[in-house]
Coordinates of C-alpha atoms in Angstrom, one line a residue:
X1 CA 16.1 -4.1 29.8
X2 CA 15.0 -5.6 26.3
X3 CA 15.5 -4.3 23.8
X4 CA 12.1 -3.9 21.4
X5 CA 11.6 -4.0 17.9
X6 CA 10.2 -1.2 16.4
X7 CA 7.3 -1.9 14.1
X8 CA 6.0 0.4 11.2
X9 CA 2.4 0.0 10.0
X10 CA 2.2 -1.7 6.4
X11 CA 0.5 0.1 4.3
X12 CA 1.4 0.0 0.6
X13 CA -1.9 0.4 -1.4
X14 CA -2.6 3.8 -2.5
X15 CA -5.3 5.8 -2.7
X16 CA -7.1 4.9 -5.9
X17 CA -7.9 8.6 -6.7
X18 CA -3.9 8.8 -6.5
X19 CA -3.2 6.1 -9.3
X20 CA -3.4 6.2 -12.8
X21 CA -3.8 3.0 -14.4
X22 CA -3.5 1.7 -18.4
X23 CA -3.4 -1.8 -20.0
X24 CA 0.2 -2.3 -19.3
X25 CA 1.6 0.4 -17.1
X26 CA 0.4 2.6 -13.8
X27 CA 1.4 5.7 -12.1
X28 CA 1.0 6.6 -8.1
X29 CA 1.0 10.1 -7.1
X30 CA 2.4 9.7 -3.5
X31 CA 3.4 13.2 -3.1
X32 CA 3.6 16.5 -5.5
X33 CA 7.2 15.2 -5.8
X34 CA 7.3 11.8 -6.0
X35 CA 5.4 9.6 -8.3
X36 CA 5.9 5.3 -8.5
X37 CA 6.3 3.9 -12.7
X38 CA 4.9 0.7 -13.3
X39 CA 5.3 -1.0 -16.6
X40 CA 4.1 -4.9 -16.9
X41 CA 3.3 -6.3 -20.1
X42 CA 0.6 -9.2 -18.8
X43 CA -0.8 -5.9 -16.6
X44 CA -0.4 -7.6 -13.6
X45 CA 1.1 -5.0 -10.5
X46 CA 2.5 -5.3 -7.4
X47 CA 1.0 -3.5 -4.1
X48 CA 3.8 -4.8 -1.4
X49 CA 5.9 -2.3 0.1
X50 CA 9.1 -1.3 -0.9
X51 CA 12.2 -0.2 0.7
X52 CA 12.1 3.0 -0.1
X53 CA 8.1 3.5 0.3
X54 CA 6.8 1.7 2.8
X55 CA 3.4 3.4 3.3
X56 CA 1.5 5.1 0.5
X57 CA -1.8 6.2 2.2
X58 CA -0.7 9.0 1.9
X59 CA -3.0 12.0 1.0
X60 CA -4.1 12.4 -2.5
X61 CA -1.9 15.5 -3.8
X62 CA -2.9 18.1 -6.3
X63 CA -2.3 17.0 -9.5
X64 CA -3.7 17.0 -13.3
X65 CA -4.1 14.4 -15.9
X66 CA -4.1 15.2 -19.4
X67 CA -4.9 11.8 -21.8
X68 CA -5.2 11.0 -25.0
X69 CA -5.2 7.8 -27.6
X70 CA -2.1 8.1 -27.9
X71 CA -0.2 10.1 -24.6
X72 CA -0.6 10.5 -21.1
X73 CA 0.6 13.5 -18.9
X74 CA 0.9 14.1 -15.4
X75 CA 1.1 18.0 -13.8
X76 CA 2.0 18.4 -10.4
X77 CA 3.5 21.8 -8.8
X78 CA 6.8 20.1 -9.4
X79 CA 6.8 18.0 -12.3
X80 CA 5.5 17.1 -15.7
X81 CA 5.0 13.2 -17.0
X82 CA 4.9 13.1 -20.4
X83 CA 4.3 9.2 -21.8
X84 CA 3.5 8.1 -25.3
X85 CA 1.3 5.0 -24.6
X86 CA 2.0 2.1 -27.1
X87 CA 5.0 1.0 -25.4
X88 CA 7.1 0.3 -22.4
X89 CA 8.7 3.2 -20.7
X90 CA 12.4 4.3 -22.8
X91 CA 13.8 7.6 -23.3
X92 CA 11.8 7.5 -26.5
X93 CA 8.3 7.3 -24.4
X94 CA 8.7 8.5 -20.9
X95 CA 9.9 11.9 -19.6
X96 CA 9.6 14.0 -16.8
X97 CA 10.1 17.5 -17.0
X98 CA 11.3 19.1 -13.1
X99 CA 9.9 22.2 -12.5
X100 CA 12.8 24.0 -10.7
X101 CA 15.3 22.1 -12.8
X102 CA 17.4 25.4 -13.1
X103 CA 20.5 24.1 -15.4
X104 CA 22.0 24.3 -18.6
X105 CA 21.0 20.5 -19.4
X106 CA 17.6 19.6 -20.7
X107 CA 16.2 16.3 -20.2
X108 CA 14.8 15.9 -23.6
X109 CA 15.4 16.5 -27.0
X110 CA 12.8 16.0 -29.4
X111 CA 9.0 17.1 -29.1
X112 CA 6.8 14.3 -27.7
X113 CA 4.4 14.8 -30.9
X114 CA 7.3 13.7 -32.9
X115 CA 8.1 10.6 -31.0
X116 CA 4.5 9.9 -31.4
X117 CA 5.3 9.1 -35.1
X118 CA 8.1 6.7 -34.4
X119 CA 5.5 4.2 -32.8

């Protein structure tokens, strides 16, 4: 008997409603846990599939957007994006706050309306 090769369907563009897009970086929602960072300074991005995510037709999630001149945040059941806008994703410009994150350990520092200043 031969042996067959099992084939997944492609399918790496998400749905627009899911994305969140900027002059040089974009955001997927794929699920109210999982979100995709993209950062390219000539705003070009990529749509192949990954190894990790092969598919991301997935159904658009529940999430809100909160925007500004200068920040961008992203609120799902799980997590909160925080990004300051007027440059590539660092420490300094990118967080994500997890919901249940139930530790000692915080993931950030300073106030984003301070960092906002540094730019």
């Amino acid at each position: 008997m031969k042996e067959e090769k099992m084939r997944f369907p492609l399918s790496p563009k998400a749905n627009p409603q899911a994305v969140i897009t900027g002059e040089h970086y974009r955001f997927t929602v794929l699920t109210p846990k999982l979100i995709r960072l993209e950062y390219a300074e000539n705003g070009m991005f990529e749509d192949r599939a990954t190894q990790t995510v092969l598919n991301r037709a997935f159904p658009v999630p529940a999430f809100r957007k909160l925007e500004n001149d200068v920040s961008l945040e992203i609120i799902t059941e799980a997590f909160h994006l925080h990004y300051l806008k007027k440059g590539p994703f660092s420490p300094n410009a990118l967080f994500i706050e997890v919901k249940s994150n139930f530790t000692n350990y915080k993931n950030r520092g300073r106030r984003l309306a301070d960092l906002a200043n540094e730019f």
